[in-house]
Coordinates of N, CA, C and O in Angstrom, one line a residue:
M1 N 0.9 -1.2 -0.1 CA -0.1 0.0 0.0 C 0.8 1.1 0.1 O 0.6 2.2 -0.6
K2 N 1.9 1.3 0.8 CA 2.8 2.4 0.9 C 3.5 2.7 -0.6 O 3.7 3.7 -0.8
Q3 N 3.8 1.7 -1.2 CA 4.3 1.7 -2.6 C 3.4 2.3 -3.7 O 3.8 3.1 -4.4
R4 N 2.1 1.9 -3.5 CA 1.2 2.2 -4.7 C 0.3 3.3 -4.3 O -0.4 3.9 -5.1
G5 N 0.2 3.6 -3.0 CA -0.8 4.7 -2.7 C -2.3 4.2 -2.6 O -2.7 3.1 -2.9
L6 N -3.2 5.2 -2.4 CA -4.6 4.9 -2.4 C -5.2 4.9 -3.7 O -6.2 4.5 -4.0
G7 N -4.4 5.6 -4.7 CA -5.0 5.8 -6.1 C -5.4 7.3 -6.3 O -5.7 7.9 -5.4
A8 N -5.4 7.7 -7.5 CA -5.7 9.1 -7.8 C -7.1 9.6 -7.6 O -7.3 10.6 -7.2
L9 N -8.1 8.6 -7.7 CA -9.5 8.9 -7.1 C -9.5 9.4 -5.8 O -10.2 10.3 -5.3
A10 N -9.1 8.4 -5.0 CA -9.2 8.4 -3.5 C -8.4 9.7 -3.1 O -8.9 10.4 -2.1
D11 N -7.3 9.9 -3.7 CA -6.5 11.1 -3.3 C -7.3 12.4 -3.6 O -7.3 13.4 -2.7
S12 N -7.9 12.5 -4.8 CA -8.6 13.7 -5.3 C -9.8 13.9 -4.3 O -10.4 15.1 -4.2
M13 N -10.3 12.7 -3.7 CA -11.5 12.9 -2.9 C -11.2 13.2 -1.5 O -12.2 13.3 -0.7
G14 N -9.8 13.2 -1.1 CA -9.5 13.4 0.3 C -9.5 12.3 1.2 O -9.7 12.5 2.4
I15 N -9.6 11.2 0.6 CA -9.8 10.0 1.5 C -8.3 9.7 2.2 O -7.4 9.6 1.6
K16 N -8.5 9.4 3.5 CA -7.5 9.2 4.5 C -7.7 7.9 5.1 O -8.6 7.5 5.8
L17 N -6.7 6.9 4.8 CA -6.7 5.6 5.5 C -6.4 5.5 6.9 O -5.3 6.3 7.3
V18 N -7.2 5.0 7.8 CA -6.9 5.0 9.2 C -6.4 3.7 9.6 O -5.4 3.6 10.5
E19 N -6.9 2.7 9.3 CA -6.6 1.3 9.7 C -6.9 0.3 8.4 O -7.6 0.5 7.6
L20 N -6.1 -0.6 8.4 CA -6.2 -1.7 7.1 C -5.7 -3.1 7.6 O -4.7 -3.1 8.0
S21 N -6.7 -4.0 7.5 CA -6.3 -5.3 7.5 C -7.3 -6.1 6.6 O -8.3 -5.4 6.1
A22 N -7.2 -7.4 6.5 CA -8.2 -8.1 5.6 C -9.6 -8.1 6.3 O -10.6 -8.0 5.6
E23 N -9.7 -8.2 7.5 CA -10.8 -8.1 8.4 C -11.5 -6.9 8.6 O -12.7 -6.8 8.8
R24 N -10.7 -5.9 8.6 CA -11.2 -4.4 9.0 C -10.5 -3.4 8.3 O -9.2 -3.3 8.4
A25 N -11.1 -2.3 7.7 CA -10.4 -1.2 7.2 C -11.2 0.1 7.5 O -12.4 0.0 7.4
V26 N -10.6 1.1 7.8 CA -11.2 2.4 8.3 C -10.6 3.4 7.5 O -9.4 3.5 7.5
A27 N -11.5 4.4 6.9 CA -10.9 5.5 6.4 C -12.0 6.7 6.6 O -13.0 6.6 7.0
T28 N -11.4 8.0 6.4 CA -12.3 9.1 6.3 C -12.2 9.9 5.1 O -11.2 9.7 4.2
M29 N -13.2 10.6 4.9 CA -13.4 11.5 3.7 C -14.2 12.8 3.9 O -15.1 12.8 4.8
P30 N -13.8 13.9 3.5 CA -14.5 15.2 3.7 C -15.6 15.2 2.9 O -15.7 14.7 1.8
V31 N -16.7 15.9 3.3 CA -17.8 16.1 2.6 C -17.6 17.2 1.5 O -17.8 17.2 0.4
A32 N -16.8 18.3 1.9 CA -16.4 19.3 1.1 C -15.7 18.8 0.0 O -14.8 18.0 0.0
G33 N -16.2 19.4 -1.2 CA -15.5 18.8 -2.6 C -16.1 17.7 -3.1 O -15.7 17.2 -4.1
N34 N -16.9 17.0 -2.5 CA -17.6 15.8 -2.7 C -19.1 15.8 -2.8 O -19.8 14.7 -2.6
T35 N -19.7 17.0 -3.1 CA -21.1 17.3 -3.0 C -21.8 17.2 -4.4 O -21.2 17.4 -5.4
Q36 N -23.1 16.9 -4.3 CA -23.9 17.1 -5.6 C -24.3 18.6 -5.6 O -24.2 19.3 -4.5
P37 N -25.0 18.8 -6.6 CA -25.3 20.4 -6.7 C -26.2 21.0 -5.7 O -26.0 22.1 -5.3
I38 N -27.0 20.2 -5.0 CA -27.9 20.7 -3.9 C -27.0 20.8 -2.6 O -27.7 21.3 -1.6
G39 N -25.7 20.4 -2.5 CA -25.0 20.6 -1.4 C -24.8 19.5 -0.3 O -24.2 19.6 0.6
I40 N -25.4 18.2 -0.7 CA -25.1 17.1 0.1 C -24.1 16.2 -0.5 O -23.9 16.3 -1.7
L41 N -23.6 15.3 0.2 CA -22.7 14.4 0.0 C -23.1 13.5 -1.3 O -24.2 12.9 -1.1
H42 N -22.5 13.5 -2.4 CA -23.0 12.7 -3.4 C -23.0 11.2 -3.1 O -22.0 10.7 -2.4
G43 N -24.0 10.5 -3.6 CA -24.0 9.2 -3.4 C -22.8 8.4 -4.0 O -22.5 7.4 -3.4
G44 N -22.3 8.7 -5.0 CA -21.2 8.2 -5.7 C -20.0 8.3 -4.9 O -19.2 7.5 -4.8
A45 N -19.9 9.4 -4.0 CA -18.7 9.5 -3.1 C -18.8 8.4 -2.0 O -17.8 7.9 -1.6
H46 N -19.9 8.2 -1.4 CA -20.1 7.2 -0.4 C -19.6 5.7 -1.1 O -18.8 5.0 -0.5
V47 N -20.0 5.5 -2.5 CA -19.5 4.3 -3.1 C -18.1 4.2 -3.4 O -17.4 3.2 -3.1
V48 N -17.5 5.3 -3.8 CA -16.0 5.5 -4.0 C -15.3 4.9 -2.6 O -14.4 4.2 -2.5
L49 N -15.7 5.6 -1.5 CA -15.1 5.5 -0.2 C -15.3 3.9 0.0 O -14.2 3.2 0.6
A50 N -16.5 3.4 -0.1 CA -16.8 1.9 0.4 C -16.0 1.1 -0.7 O -15.2 0.2 -0.1
E51 N -15.9 1.2 -1.8 CA -15.2 0.4 -2.7 C -13.8 0.4 -2.6 O -13.2 -0.6 -2.6
S52 N -13.3 1.6 -2.3 CA -11.8 1.7 -2.0 C -11.5 0.7 -0.8 O -10.6 0.1 -0.8
L53 N -12.4 1.0 0.2 CA -12.1 0.2 1.6 C -12.2 -1.3 1.2 O -11.2 -2.1 1.8
G54 N -13.2 -1.8 0.7 CA -13.4 -3.2 0.4 C -12.3 -3.7 -0.5 O -11.9 -4.8 -0.3
S55 N -12.0 -2.9 -1.5 CA -10.9 -3.5 -2.3 C -9.4 -3.6 -1.8 O -8.7 -4.4 -1.8
F56 N -9.3 -2.5 -0.8 CA -7.9 -2.4 0.0 C -7.8 -3.8 0.7 O -6.9 -4.4 0.8
A57 N -9.0 -4.0 1.5 CA -9.0 -5.0 2.5 C -8.9 -6.4 1.7 O -8.3 -7.4 2.1
A58 N -9.6 -6.7 0.5 CA -9.5 -7.8 -0.1 C -8.2 -8.1 -0.9 O -7.6 -9.2 -0.6
N59 N -7.5 -7.0 -1.0 CA -6.1 -7.1 -1.6 C -5.2 -7.5 -0.5 O -4.3 -8.2 -0.8
V60 N -5.3 -7.2 0.9 CA -4.5 -7.5 1.8 C -4.8 -9.0 2.0 O -3.8 -9.8 2.1
H61 N -6.0 -9.4 1.9 CA -6.2 -10.9 2.0 C -5.5 -11.7 1.0 O -5.1 -12.9 1.3
A62 N -5.5 -11.3 -0.3 CA -4.9 -11.9 -1.5 C -3.5 -11.8 -1.6 O -2.8 -12.6 -2.1
H63 N -2.8 -11.0 -0.9 CA -1.5 -10.7 -0.8 C -0.7 -12.0 -0.2 O -1.2 -12.4 0.8
P64 N 0.5 -12.5 -0.8 CA 1.2 -12.1 -1.8 C 0.8 -12.8 -3.0 O 1.3 -12.5 -4.1
W65 N 0.0 -13.7 -3.2 CA -0.1 -14.6 -4.3 C -1.1 -14.2 -5.4 O -1.2 -14.4 -6.4
G66 N -1.9 -13.2 -5.1 CA -3.1 -12.6 -5.9 C -3.4 -11.2 -5.6 O -2.9 -10.4 -4.8
Y67 N -4.4 -10.9 -6.4 CA -5.0 -9.5 -6.2 C -6.5 -9.5 -6.4 O -7.0 -10.5 -6.9
A68 N -7.2 -8.4 -6.0 CA -8.6 -8.5 -5.8 C -9.2 -7.4 -7.0 O -8.6 -6.5 -7.3
V69 N -10.4 -8.1 -7.6 CA -11.1 -7.3 -8.6 C -12.5 -7.2 -8.2 O -13.0 -8.2 -7.8
G70 N -13.2 -6.1 -8.1 CA -14.5 -5.9 -7.9 C -15.5 -6.6 -8.8 O -15.3 -6.4 -10.0
I71 N -16.6 -7.4 -8.4 CA -17.4 -7.9 -9.3 C -18.9 -7.6 -8.9 O -19.7 -7.8 -9.6
E72 N -19.1 -7.1 -7.8 CA -20.4 -6.8 -7.3 C -20.4 -5.7 -6.2 O -19.5 -5.8 -5.4
L73 N -21.3 -4.7 -6.2 CA -21.3 -3.8 -5.2 C -22.7 -3.3 -5.3 O -23.4 -3.0 -6.2
N74 N -23.3 -3.1 -3.9 CA -24.6 -2.4 -3.8 C -24.5 -1.4 -2.5 O -23.8 -1.6 -1.7
A75 N -25.5 -0.5 -2.7 CA -25.4 0.7 -1.8 C -26.8 1.0 -1.4 O -27.6 1.1 -2.1
S76 N -27.0 1.3 0.0 CA -28.2 1.7 0.4 C -27.9 3.1 1.1 O -27.0 3.1 2.1
H77 N -28.4 4.1 0.9 CA -28.2 5.4 1.5 C -29.4 5.7 2.4 O -30.5 5.7 2.2
H78 N -28.9 6.0 3.8 CA -29.9 6.1 4.8 C -30.1 7.6 5.3 O -31.4 7.9 5.7
A79 N -29.1 8.4 5.2 CA -29.3 9.7 5.5 C -28.3 10.5 4.8 O -27.4 10.1 4.2
S80 N -28.6 11.8 4.6 CA -27.6 12.8 4.1 C -27.0 13.7 4.9 O -27.2 13.7 6.1
I81 N -25.8 14.3 4.4 CA -24.8 15.0 5.1 C -24.4 16.2 4.3 O -24.1 16.0 3.1
S82 N -24.2 17.4 4.7 CA -23.8 18.4 4.0 C -22.6 19.2 4.5 O -22.1 20.1 3.9
E83 N -22.0 18.8 5.5 CA -20.9 19.1 6.2 C -20.1 18.4 7.0 O -20.7 17.3 7.4
G84 N -18.9 18.5 7.2 CA -18.0 17.6 8.1 C -17.3 16.5 7.4 O -16.9 16.6 6.3
V85 N -17.0 15.4 8.1 CA -16.1 14.3 7.7 C -17.0 13.0 7.8 O -17.7 12.7 8.7
V86 N -16.9 12.0 6.8 CA -17.6 10.9 6.8 C -16.5 9.9 7.1 O -15.4 9.8 6.6
T87 N -16.8 8.9 8.0 CA -16.0 7.6 8.4 C -16.5 6.4 7.7 O -17.6 6.2 7.9
G88 N -15.7 5.7 7.0 CA -16.2 4.4 6.4 C -15.6 3.5 7.2 O -14.3 3.3 7.5
T89 N -16.3 2.3 7.7 CA -15.8 1.3 8.4 C -16.2 -0.1 7.8 O -17.3 -0.4 7.5
C90 N -15.2 -0.8 7.3 CA -15.2 -1.9 6.4 C -15.0 -3.2 7.2 O -14.0 -3.4 7.9
T91 N -15.9 -4.2 7.3 CA -15.8 -5.4 8.0 C -15.9 -6.6 7.1 O -16.9 -6.6 6.2
A92 N -15.1 -7.6 7.2 CA -15.2 -8.7 6.3 C -16.4 -9.6 6.7 O -16.8 -9.8 7.8
V93 N -17.1 -9.9 5.6 CA -18.2 -10.9 6.0 C -17.8 -12.3 5.5 O -18.1 -13.3 6.3
K94 N -17.1 -12.4 4.6 CA -16.5 -13.8 4.1 C -15.1 -13.5 3.5 O -15.1 -12.8 2.5
L95 N -14.1 -14.2 3.7 CA -12.8 -14.1 3.3 C -12.5 -15.6 2.9 O -12.1 -16.4 3.5
G96 N -12.7 -15.8 1.4 CA -12.6 -17.1 0.8 C -11.3 -17.2 0.1 O -10.5 -16.4 0.0
K97 N -11.1 -18.2 -0.5 CA -10.1 -18.5 -1.5 C -10.2 -17.8 -2.8 O -9.1 -17.6 -3.5
T98 N -11.3 -17.6 -3.4 CA -11.6 -17.1 -4.6 C -12.5 -15.7 -4.5 O -12.4 -15.0 -5.4
L99 N -13.2 -15.5 -3.5 CA -14.1 -14.4 -3.3 C -14.1 -13.9 -1.9 O -13.9 -14.6 -0.8
T100 N -14.1 -12.6 -1.8 CA -14.3 -11.9 -0.6 C -15.5 -11.0 -0.5 O -16.0 -10.5 -1.7
T101 N -16.2 -11.0 0.6 CA -17.3 -10.1 0.7 C -17.1 -9.3 1.9 O -16.8 -9.7 3.0
H102 N -17.3 -8.0 1.8 CA -17.0 -7.0 3.0 C -18.3 -5.9 3.0 O -19.1 -5.7 1.8
E103 N -18.7 -5.7 4.2 CA -19.9 -4.6 4.4 C -19.1 -3.4 4.9 O -18.2 -3.3 5.8
I104 N -19.4 -2.3 4.4 CA -18.9 -1.0 4.7 C -20.1 -0.1 5.2 O -21.2 0.1 4.6
K105 N -19.9 0.4 6.5 CA -20.9 1.4 7.0 C -20.3 2.8 7.0 O -19.2 3.0 7.5
M106 N -21.0 3.7 6.4 CA -20.5 5.2 6.5 C -21.3 6.0 7.5 O -22.5 5.9 7.6
T107 N -20.5 6.6 8.5 CA -21.2 7.4 9.6 C -20.6 8.8 9.4 O -19.5 9.1 9.0
D108 N -21.4 9.7 10.2 CA -21.0 11.0 10.2 C -20.1 11.2 11.5 O -19.9 10.1 12.4
E109 N -19.7 12.4 11.8 CA -18.9 12.5 13.2 C -19.6 12.2 14.5 O -18.8 11.9 15.4
S110 N -21.0 12.1 14.5 CA -21.5 11.7 15.7 C -22.0 10.3 15.7 O -22.6 9.8 16.5
G111 N -21.7 9.5 14.7 CA -21.8 8.1 14.5 C -23.1 7.8 13.9 O -23.6 6.5 13.9
R112 N -24.0 8.9 13.4 CA -25.2 8.4 12.6 C -24.9 7.8 11.4 O -23.9 8.1 10.5
L113 N -25.4 6.6 11.2 CA -25.4 5.9 9.8 C -26.0 6.6 8.7 O -27.2 7.0 8.5
L114 N -25.1 6.8 7.7 CA -25.4 7.5 6.5 C -25.6 6.5 5.3 O -26.6 6.8 4.5
S115 N -24.9 5.4 5.3 CA -25.1 4.6 4.2 C -24.5 3.2 4.5 O -23.5 3.1 5.3
T116 N -24.8 2.0 3.8 CA -24.4 0.9 4.0 C -24.0 0.3 2.6 O -24.9 0.3 1.6
V117 N -22.8 -0.2 2.4 CA -22.5 -0.8 1.0 C -21.8 -2.1 1.2 O -21.2 -2.5 2.2
R118 N -22.2 -3.0 0.2 CA -21.7 -4.5 0.3 C -20.9 -4.6 -0.9 O -21.3 -4.2 -2.2
I119 N -19.6 -5.0 -0.9 CA -18.8 -5.3 -2.1 C -18.3 -6.7 -2.1 O -17.8 -7.2 -1.0
T120 N -18.3 -7.5 -3.2 CA -17.8 -8.7 -3.5 C -16.6 -8.5 -4.4 O -16.7 -7.9 -5.5
N121 N -15.4 -9.1 -4.0 CA -14.3 -9.0 -4.9 C -13.9 -10.5 -5.3 O -14.0 -11.6 -4.5
Y122 N -13.4 -10.6 -6.5 CA -12.9 -11.9 -7.0 C -11.3 -11.9 -6.9 O -10.7 -10.8 -7.2
L123 N -10.8 -12.9 -6.2 CA -9.3 -13.0 -6.2 C -8.6 -13.8 -7.3 O -9.0 -14.9 -7.7
R124 N -7.9 -13.0 -7.9 CA -7.0 -13.6 -9.0 C -5.6 -13.8 -8.7 O -5.0 -13.1 -8.0
A125 N -5.1 -14.8 -9.4 CA -3.4 -15.0 -9.1 C -2.7 -14.1 -10.1 O -3.2 -13.6 -11.1
K126 N -1.7 -13.6 -9.4 CA -0.7 -12.7 -10.1 C -0.1 -13.3 -11.2 O 0.1 -14.6 -11.2

């Protein structure tokens, strides 16, 4: 991770990695700069944060023999936010030999649930 970084999209969105393992990953993202025209956090920004966390965690699980590619993602948005910082907490649902599934919950600074995302990654050999 230190060699390749988080990636250009995550960098431009201000995503900061706080914790990373195959079982759990945590990152933050500012609302500012990631809003839709009406001033609330864009639903796609939730998904970028979630997919980044799920993919990072799946790649940790696959290392050193393989790498992860996303094959399915779904998101449910529960509440909106117009300022502050969002925290994404990614938890492994299943870490298999060929597939991983992670659930990512996005919360605001008070712990209010904003969205829930699930991602499945396929593990490929290098």
